[in-house]
Amino acid sequence: MQWASLLLLAGLCSLSRAQYDEDPHWWFHYLRSQQSTYYDPYDPYPYEPYEPYPYGVEEGPAYAYGSPPPPEPRDCPQECDCPPNFPTAMYCDNRNLKYLPFVPSRMKYVYFQNNQISSIQEGVFDNATGLLWIALHGNQITSDKVGRKIFSKLRHLERLYLDHNNLTRMPGPLPRSLRELHLDHNQISRVPNNALEGLENLTALYLQHNEIQEVGSAMRGLRSLILLDLSYNHLRKVPDGLPSALEQLYLEHNNVYSVPDSYFRGSPKLLYVRLSHNSLTNNGLATNTFNSSSLLELDLSYNQLQKIPPVNTNLENLYLQGNRINEFSISSFCTVVDVMNFSKLQVLRLDGNEIKRSAMPVDAPLCLRLASLIEI
């Protein structure tokens, strides 16, 4: 009986070996057949082939625990791209879109810039209330086609880009969470006093290249504002009151003709002020207008000044070119001139005025001993 069993087993082995001798790659085919039928219970898409997304990792921040699974098609509009390595971002820029597509709820960063979008329909962001950034610059959006409560529901929004559009009014209401607001290169004509109400976290406001004629006291409540750009507008007056945290103020290319006395004292952190290409005269400036100890750079070029306005000894850069200045008064820089009292001015530009180098007083080198450039 044992011999019969051994003979039967030997016959089977001979048959199997003959089969494998005919196919020398039988083991490779066997492994492939095993892989094709292997099932991983932790694979979220066990029956769907995964194709890597064309974007590299530089498209967004690294995912904390490795690359997440690619989103399902229904989670990303067909007009846009949603990189799997940056699952909270949606790229819909430069696609000739004329409308805003559906925004999935997981999104925090959406990019719609450089399209042909003309309206922001009511409720378009209701499904994605966790948005942090919205980029809508470079479109054709008009104020009358922006929903009234579009942005107020986005309680986590930090940056809003609406520059390079056709807006004629300030959008609003806006969420208190906002930190940066870009409204430059539009057609806005005024900033109502309540237009920025409640934006206590706003740090940067860009309103340059508009048609603004009046600002009023709209800036007073912006207690966190660091940068304010109102250049290239039609302002005749400076804003009524500046935020206390302000560090940079840009008002060049307007029609401002006067600045009140002690105007900058309410902003003790102010470092840079640009008022070039305005209509300033000495009659419109009080004695202590620019005597602010925090100022490092002051640009008053291309105005109608005939005298050098008094500045603080801490000022480092003063630009006065292109005025009508005809005298060099050392008291504008140093009230007392001696070994211990001097100006920290490093750059002084007086070219394009009516003054000559010979008009410099003899004690100017002592007062301006730190100056590396004096252009006359």
GROMACS .gro file of C-alpha atoms in nm:
model
  376
    1MET     CA    1   0.000   0.000   0.000
    2GLN     CA    2   0.286   0.238   0.087
    3TRP     CA    3   0.459   0.155  -0.242
    4ALA     CA    4   0.141   0.236  -0.437
    5SER     CA    5   0.116   0.577  -0.271
    6LEU     CA    6   0.478   0.660  -0.351
    7LEU     CA    7   0.436   0.561  -0.715
    8LEU     CA    8   0.123   0.781  -0.748
    9LEU     CA    9   0.302   1.084  -0.593
   10ALA     CA   10   0.603   1.043  -0.824
   11GLY     CA   11   0.374   1.038  -1.126
   12LEU     CA   12   0.207   1.361  -1.024
   13CYS     CA   13   0.544   1.532  -0.966
   14SER     CA   14   0.666   1.423  -1.309
   15LEU     CA   15   0.354   1.564  -1.472
   16SER     CA   16   0.385   1.898  -1.289
   17ARG     CA   17   0.757   1.932  -1.365
   18ALA     CA   18   0.694   1.860  -1.731
   19GLN     CA   19   0.437   2.145  -1.733
   20TYR     CA   20   0.688   2.393  -1.577
   21ASP     CA   21   0.967   2.277  -1.811
   22GLU     CA   22   0.748   2.387  -2.100
   23ASP     CA   23   0.706   2.734  -1.935
   24PRO     CA   24   1.033   2.846  -1.767
   25HIS     CA   25   0.860   3.162  -1.635
   26TRP     CA   26   0.590   2.980  -1.444
   27TRP     CA   27   0.698   3.127  -1.108
   28PHE     CA   28   0.673   3.484  -1.239
   29HIS     CA   29   0.323   3.416  -1.371
   30TYR     CA   30   0.231   3.262  -1.039
   31LEU     CA   31   0.340   3.575  -0.846
   32ARG     CA   32   0.150   3.805  -1.082
   33SER     CA   33  -0.164   3.598  -1.041
   34GLN     CA   34  -0.128   3.625  -0.665
   35GLN     CA   35  -0.079   4.005  -0.680
   36SER     CA   36  -0.381   4.056  -0.902
   37THR     CA   37  -0.604   3.881  -0.653
   38TYR     CA   38  -0.448   4.034  -0.339
   39TYR     CA   39  -0.685   4.248  -0.134
   40ASP     CA   40  -0.568   4.502   0.123
   41PRO     CA   41  -0.846   4.576   0.375
   42TYR     CA   42  -0.687   4.919   0.446
   43ASP     CA   43  -0.680   5.034   0.084
   44PRO     CA   44  -0.958   5.298   0.040
   45TYR     CA   45  -0.973   5.235  -0.337
   46PRO     CA   46  -0.901   4.859  -0.374
   47TYR     CA   47  -1.046   4.824  -0.723
   48GLU     CA   48  -0.948   5.160  -0.874
   49PRO     CA   49  -0.604   5.224  -1.033
   50TYR     CA   50  -0.422   5.521  -0.882
   51GLU     CA   51  -0.263   5.770  -1.119
   52PRO     CA   52  -0.023   6.021  -0.961
   53TYR     CA   53  -0.127   6.388  -0.986
   54PRO     CA   54   0.090   6.595  -1.221
   55TYR     CA   55   0.160   6.862  -0.957
   56GLY     CA   56   0.474   6.830  -0.747
   57VAL     CA   57   0.498   6.871  -0.372
   58GLU     CA   58   0.589   7.237  -0.414
   59GLU     CA   59   0.227   7.316  -0.501
   60GLY     CA   60   0.135   7.321  -0.132
   61PRO     CA   61   0.262   7.251   0.217
   62ALA     CA   62   0.372   6.899   0.304
   63TYR     CA   63   0.105   6.671   0.441
   64ALA     CA   64   0.175   6.588   0.805
   65TYR     CA   65   0.140   6.210   0.781
   66GLY     CA   66   0.232   6.131   0.424
   67SER     CA   67   0.033   6.184   0.106
   68PRO     CA   68  -0.342   6.150   0.155
   69PRO     CA   69  -0.554   5.948  -0.087
   70PRO     CA   70  -0.662   6.137  -0.399
   71PRO     CA   71  -1.003   6.306  -0.368
   72GLU     CA   72  -1.298   6.152  -0.543
   73PRO     CA   73  -1.405   6.323  -0.865
   74ARG     CA   74  -1.720   6.464  -0.711
   75ASP     CA   75  -1.504   6.652  -0.455
   76CYS     CA   76  -1.341   6.873  -0.719
   77PRO     CA   77  -1.515   7.068  -0.996
   78GLN     CA   78  -1.416   6.956  -1.344
   79GLU     CA   79  -1.311   7.314  -1.426
   80CYS     CA   80  -1.045   7.313  -1.154
   81ASP     CA   81  -0.752   7.117  -1.015
   82CYS     CA   82  -0.738   6.982  -0.660
   83PRO     CA   83  -0.387   6.844  -0.598
   84PRO     CA   84  -0.389   6.531  -0.380
   85ASN     CA   85  -0.075   6.651  -0.200
   86PHE     CA   86  -0.257   6.974  -0.104
   87PRO     CA   87  -0.612   6.853  -0.036
   88THR     CA   88  -0.742   7.186   0.099
   89ALA     CA   89  -0.656   7.393  -0.211
   90MET     CA   90  -0.849   7.436  -0.534
   91TYR     CA   91  -0.686   7.592  -0.840
   92CYS     CA   92  -0.925   7.745  -1.093
   93ASP     CA   93  -0.704   8.031  -1.219
   94ASN     CA   94  -0.637   8.129  -1.582
   95ARG     CA   95  -0.917   7.915  -1.730
   96ASN     CA   96  -1.146   8.176  -1.891
   97LEU     CA   97  -1.417   8.101  -1.635
   98LYS     CA   98  -1.723   8.326  -1.636
   99TYR     CA   99  -1.874   8.195  -1.314
  100LEU     CA  100  -1.766   8.061  -0.976
  101PRO     CA  101  -1.783   7.680  -0.958
  102PHE     CA  102  -1.892   7.471  -0.661
  103VAL     CA  103  -1.647   7.484  -0.368
  104PRO     CA  104  -1.614   7.157  -0.167
  105SER     CA  105  -1.645   7.187   0.209
  106ARG     CA  106  -1.286   7.076   0.282
  107MET     CA  107  -1.132   7.371   0.094
  108LYS     CA  108  -0.937   7.643   0.273
  109TYR     CA  109  -0.755   7.805  -0.021
  110VAL     CA  110  -0.932   7.882  -0.350
  111TYR     CA  111  -0.773   8.049  -0.651
  112PHE     CA  112  -1.001   8.205  -0.914
  113GLN     CA  113  -0.768   8.481  -1.037
  114ASN     CA  114  -0.724   8.588  -1.399
  115ASN     CA  115  -1.057   8.471  -1.537
  116GLN     CA  116  -1.363   8.648  -1.679
  117ILE     CA  117  -1.581   8.624  -1.369
  118SER     CA  118  -1.819   8.920  -1.340
  119SER     CA  119  -2.028   8.828  -1.036
  120ILE     CA  120  -2.007   8.656  -0.698
  121GLN     CA  121  -2.343   8.493  -0.655
  122GLU     CA  122  -2.509   8.470  -0.314
  123GLY     CA  123  -2.435   8.146  -0.132
  124VAL     CA  124  -2.142   8.039  -0.348
  125PHE     CA  125  -1.920   7.987  -0.042
  126ASP     CA  126  -2.188   7.857   0.197
  127ASN     CA  127  -2.059   7.501   0.164
  128ALA     CA  128  -1.700   7.601   0.252
  129THR     CA  129  -1.724   7.823   0.557
  130GLY     CA  130  -1.371   7.726   0.666
  131LEU     CA  131  -1.204   7.919   0.384
  132LEU     CA  132  -0.884   8.107   0.476
  133TRP     CA  133  -0.779   8.257   0.140
  134ILE     CA  134  -0.990   8.367  -0.155
  135ALA     CA  135  -0.812   8.491  -0.468
  136LEU     CA  136  -1.043   8.669  -0.713
  137HIS     CA  137  -0.805   8.928  -0.856
  138GLY     CA  138  -0.777   8.991  -1.227
  139ASN     CA  139  -1.145   8.939  -1.313
  140GLN     CA  140  -1.436   9.162  -1.421
  141ILE     CA  141  -1.633   9.173  -1.097
  142THR     CA  142  -1.865   9.471  -1.047
  143SER     CA  143  -2.008   9.593  -0.717
  144ASP     CA  144  -2.372   9.547  -0.813
  145LYS     CA  145  -2.310   9.176  -0.877
  146VAL     CA  146  -2.154   9.093  -0.541
  147GLY     CA  147  -2.390   8.931  -0.291
  148ARG     CA  148  -2.450   9.132   0.023
  149LYS     CA  149  -2.361   8.854   0.269
  150ILE     CA  150  -2.106   8.669   0.059
  151PHE     CA  151  -1.808   8.716   0.290
  152SER     CA  152  -1.964   8.780   0.630
  153LYS     CA  153  -2.036   8.408   0.679
  154LEU     CA  154  -1.669   8.314   0.634
  155ARG     CA  155  -1.563   8.353   0.995
  156HIS     CA  156  -1.211   8.219   0.940
  157LEU     CA  157  -1.122   8.418   0.627
  158GLU     CA  158  -0.778   8.583   0.653
  159ARG     CA  159  -0.690   8.705   0.304
  160LEU     CA  160  -0.920   8.840   0.037
  161TYR     CA  161  -0.789   8.939  -0.306
  162LEU     CA  162  -1.033   9.150  -0.509
  163ASP     CA  163  -0.780   9.376  -0.680
  164HIS     CA  164  -0.777   9.441  -1.055
  165ASN     CA  165  -1.156   9.425  -1.097
  166ASN     CA  166  -1.434   9.676  -1.172
  167LEU     CA  167  -1.555   9.748  -0.819
  168THR     CA  168  -1.699  10.094  -0.754
  169ARG     CA  169  -1.787  10.042  -0.386
  170MET     CA  170  -1.624   9.889  -0.083
  171PRO     CA  171  -1.745   9.529  -0.039
  172GLY     CA  172  -1.909   9.435   0.287
  173PRO     CA  173  -1.985   9.341   0.546
  174LEU     CA  174  -1.654   9.162   0.593
  175PRO     CA  175  -1.560   8.903   0.858
  176ARG     CA  176  -1.368   9.012   1.169
  177SER     CA  177  -1.106   8.744   1.102
  178LEU     CA  178  -0.972   8.927   0.794
  179ARG     CA  179  -0.600   9.014   0.805
  180GLU     CA  180  -0.527   9.129   0.449
  181LEU     CA  181  -0.765   9.309   0.214
  182HIS     CA  182  -0.657   9.376  -0.145
  183LEU     CA  183  -0.884   9.621  -0.328
  184ASP     CA  184  -0.629   9.807  -0.540
  185HIS     CA  185  -0.673   9.876  -0.910
  186ASN     CA  186  -1.050   9.918  -0.902
  187GLN     CA  187  -1.285  10.217  -0.945
  188ILE     CA  188  -1.378  10.280  -0.580
  189SER     CA  189  -1.458  10.649  -0.522
  190ARG     CA  190  -1.505  10.669  -0.144
  191VAL     CA  191  -1.456  10.477   0.179
  192PRO     CA  192  -1.759  10.524   0.410
  193ASN     CA  193  -1.689  10.558   0.782
  194ASN     CA  194  -1.846  10.217   0.854
  195ALA     CA  195  -1.696  10.033   0.555
  196LEU     CA  196  -1.425   9.869   0.767
  197GLU     CA  197  -1.615   9.845   1.090
  198GLY     CA  198  -1.519   9.553   1.313
  199LEU     CA  199  -1.200   9.461   1.126
  200GLU     CA  200  -0.986   9.475   1.437
  201ASN     CA  201  -0.751   9.202   1.308
  202LEU     CA  202  -0.675   9.368   0.974
  203THR     CA  203  -0.301   9.426   0.932
  204ALA     CA  204  -0.273   9.532   0.564
  205LEU     CA  205  -0.512   9.737   0.351
  206TYR     CA  206  -0.438   9.796  -0.017
  207LEU     CA  207  -0.649  10.067  -0.184
  208GLN     CA  208  -0.399  10.213  -0.431
  209HIS     CA  209  -0.494  10.293  -0.791
  210ASN     CA  210  -0.861  10.373  -0.731
  211GLU     CA  211  -1.063  10.693  -0.760
  212ILE     CA  212  -1.102  10.762  -0.389
  213GLN     CA  213  -1.170  11.126  -0.303
  214GLU     CA  214  -1.252  11.088   0.065
  215VAL     CA  215  -1.167  10.846   0.343
  216GLY     CA  216  -1.295  11.022   0.654
  217SER     CA  217  -1.253  10.834   0.981
  218ALA     CA  218  -1.285  10.483   0.835
  219MET     CA  219  -0.935  10.387   0.951
  220ARG     CA  220  -0.968  10.473   1.318
  221GLY     CA  221  -1.105  10.137   1.433
  222LEU     CA  222  -0.834   9.933   1.262
  223ARG     CA  223  -0.623   9.887   1.572
  224SER     CA  224  -0.401   9.612   1.420
  225LEU     CA  225  -0.335   9.787   1.088
  226ILE     CA  226   0.036   9.797   1.001
  227LEU     CA  227   0.028   9.892   0.632
  228LEU     CA  228  -0.208  10.138   0.459
  229ASP     CA  229  -0.169  10.210   0.088
  230LEU     CA  230  -0.386  10.488  -0.056
  231SER     CA  231  -0.149  10.597  -0.330
  232TYR     CA  232  -0.265  10.691  -0.680
  233ASN     CA  233  -0.607  10.822  -0.581
  234HIS     CA  234  -0.776  11.165  -0.573
  235LEU     CA  235  -0.746  11.247  -0.203
  236ARG     CA  236  -0.734  11.613  -0.102
  237LYS     CA  237  -0.712  11.538   0.269
  238VAL     CA  238  -0.525  11.280   0.470
  239PRO     CA  239  -0.741  11.025   0.657
  240ASP     CA  240  -0.897  11.150   0.982
  241GLY     CA  241  -0.686  10.976   1.240
  242LEU     CA  242  -0.441  10.693   1.187
  243PRO     CA  243  -0.433  10.355   1.365
  244SER     CA  244  -0.192  10.337   1.657
  245ALA     CA  245  -0.015  10.025   1.522
  246LEU     CA  246   0.053  10.173   1.177
  247GLU     CA  247   0.410  10.136   1.047
  248GLN     CA  248   0.381  10.212   0.674
  249LEU     CA  249   0.170  10.488   0.515
  250TYR     CA  250   0.163  10.540   0.139
  251LEU     CA  251  -0.018  10.850   0.010
  252GLU     CA  252   0.186  10.941  -0.296
  253HIS     CA  253   0.023  11.058  -0.620
  254ASN     CA  254  -0.281  11.231  -0.468
  255ASN     CA  255  -0.392  11.594  -0.433
  256VAL     CA  256  -0.317  11.640  -0.061
  257TYR     CA  257  -0.233  12.004   0.017
  258SER     CA  258  -0.200  12.001   0.396
  259VAL     CA  259  -0.120  11.779   0.694
  260PRO     CA  260  -0.248  11.873   1.044
  261ASP     CA  261  -0.016  11.954   1.330
  262SER     CA  262   0.099  11.648   1.532
  263TYR     CA  263  -0.083  11.429   1.283
  264PHE     CA  264   0.154  11.136   1.326
  265ARG     CA  265   0.175  11.138   1.704
  266GLY     CA  266  -0.118  10.901   1.730
  267SER     CA  267   0.091  10.639   1.550
  268PRO     CA  268   0.404  10.595   1.765
  269LYS     CA  269   0.526  10.297   1.557
  270LEU     CA  270   0.516  10.475   1.222
  271LEU     CA  271   0.837  10.414   1.023
  272TYR     CA  272   0.771  10.503   0.658
  273VAL     CA  273   0.563  10.789   0.513
  274ARG     CA  274   0.537  10.864   0.144
  275LEU     CA  275   0.365  11.185   0.036
  276SER     CA  276   0.541  11.248  -0.294
  277HIS     CA  277   0.358  11.388  -0.599
  278ASN     CA  278   0.098  11.583  -0.403
  279SER     CA  279   0.018  11.955  -0.364
  280LEU     CA  280   0.187  12.023  -0.032
  281THR     CA  281   0.301  12.376   0.051
  282ASN     CA  282   0.472  12.514   0.361
  283ASN     CA  283   0.150  12.698   0.446
  284GLY     CA  284  -0.028  12.364   0.472
  285LEU     CA  285   0.225  12.221   0.718
  286ALA     CA  286   0.251  12.301   1.086
  287THR     CA  287   0.589  12.335   1.254
  288ASN     CA  288   0.582  11.991   1.418
  289THR     CA  289   0.397  11.797   1.150
  290PHE     CA  290   0.690  11.564   1.074
  291ASN     CA  291   0.867  11.587   1.408
  292SER     CA  292   0.793  11.225   1.493
  293SER     CA  293   1.064  11.030   1.674
  294SER     CA  294   0.966  10.696   1.518
  295LEU     CA  295   0.997  10.803   1.153
  296LEU     CA  296   1.290  10.655   0.960
  297GLU     CA  297   1.193  10.751   0.604
  298LEU     CA  298   0.996  11.052   0.477
  299ASP     CA  299   0.927  11.117   0.109
  300LEU     CA  300   0.800  11.468   0.028
  301SER     CA  301   0.941  11.487  -0.323
  302TYR     CA  302   0.760  11.655  -0.613
  303ASN     CA  303   0.541  11.892  -0.414
  304GLN     CA  304   0.542  12.273  -0.389
  305LEU     CA  305   0.756  12.326  -0.080
  306GLN     CA  306   0.979  12.633  -0.061
  307LYS     CA  307   1.146  12.550   0.270
  308ILE     CA  308   1.273  12.234   0.431
  309PRO     CA  309   1.015  12.131   0.693
  310PRO     CA  310   1.150  12.052   1.043
  311VAL     CA  311   1.210  11.680   1.102
  312ASN     CA  312   1.316  11.471   1.399
  313THR     CA  313   1.683  11.392   1.454
  314ASN     CA  314   1.600  11.017   1.434
  315LEU     CA  315   1.501  11.043   1.068
  316GLU     CA  316   1.740  10.852   0.839
  317ASN     CA  317   1.612  10.918   0.483
  318LEU     CA  318   1.456  11.243   0.360
  319TYR     CA  319   1.348  11.292  -0.003
  320LEU     CA  320   1.275  11.653  -0.106
  321GLN     CA  321   1.371  11.652  -0.474
  322GLY     CA  322   1.148  11.823  -0.729
  323ASN     CA  323   1.018  12.104  -0.503
  324ARG     CA  324   1.080  12.482  -0.498
  325ILE     CA  325   1.314  12.494  -0.200
  326ASN     CA  326   1.547  12.796  -0.216
  327GLU     CA  327   1.725  12.788   0.119
  328PHE     CA  328   1.910  12.540   0.338
  329SER     CA  329   1.807  12.582   0.700
  330ILE     CA  330   2.014  12.373   0.938
  331SER     CA  331   1.752  12.422   1.211
  332SER     CA  332   1.526  12.192   1.013
  333PHE     CA  333   1.754  11.908   1.116
  334CYS     CA  334   1.925  12.019   1.438
  335THR     CA  335   1.783  12.267   1.688
  336VAL     CA  336   2.119  12.260   1.864
  337VAL     CA  337   2.446  12.193   1.684
  338ASP     CA  338   2.737  12.062   1.892
  339VAL     CA  339   2.941  11.749   1.951
  340MET     CA  340   2.661  11.570   2.136
  341ASN     CA  341   2.362  11.684   1.929
  342PHE     CA  342   2.337  11.580   1.566
  343SER     CA  343   2.100  11.432   1.311
  344LYS     CA  344   2.095  11.061   1.220
  345LEU     CA  345   2.011  11.147   0.860
  346GLN     CA  346   2.192  10.927   0.609
  347VAL     CA  347   2.029  11.026   0.279
  348LEU     CA  348   1.914  11.377   0.187
  349ARG     CA  349   1.793  11.457  -0.163
  350LEU     CA  350   1.743  11.820  -0.259
  351ASP     CA  351   1.809  11.793  -0.635
  352GLY     CA  352   1.560  11.956  -0.868
  353ASN     CA  353   1.507  12.257  -0.638
  354GLU     CA  354   1.613  12.621  -0.654
  355ILE     CA  355   1.887  12.576  -0.398
  356LYS     CA  356   2.262  12.562  -0.474
  357ARG     CA  357   2.533  12.369  -0.294
  358SER     CA  358   2.698  12.693  -0.194
  359ALA     CA  359   2.392  12.769   0.020
  360MET     CA  360   2.484  12.497   0.270
  361PRO     CA  361   2.576  12.653   0.608
  362VAL     CA  362   2.921  12.591   0.754
  363ASP     CA  363   2.785  12.388   1.045
  364ALA     CA  364   2.598  12.145   0.815
  365PRO     CA  365   2.878  11.881   0.826
  366LEU     CA  366   2.862  11.882   1.206
  367CYS     CA  367   2.484  11.843   1.216
  368LEU     CA  368   2.466  11.593   0.927
  369ARG     CA  369   2.782  11.401   1.017
  370LEU     CA  370   2.621  11.061   0.947
  371ALA     CA  371   2.497  11.151   0.599
  372SER     CA  372   2.641  10.933   0.324
  373LEU     CA  373   2.450  11.111   0.044
  374ILE     CA  374   2.347  11.475   0.013
  375GLU     CA  375   2.218  11.545  -0.336
  376ILE     CA  376   2.173  11.911  -0.430
   0.00000   0.00000   0.00000
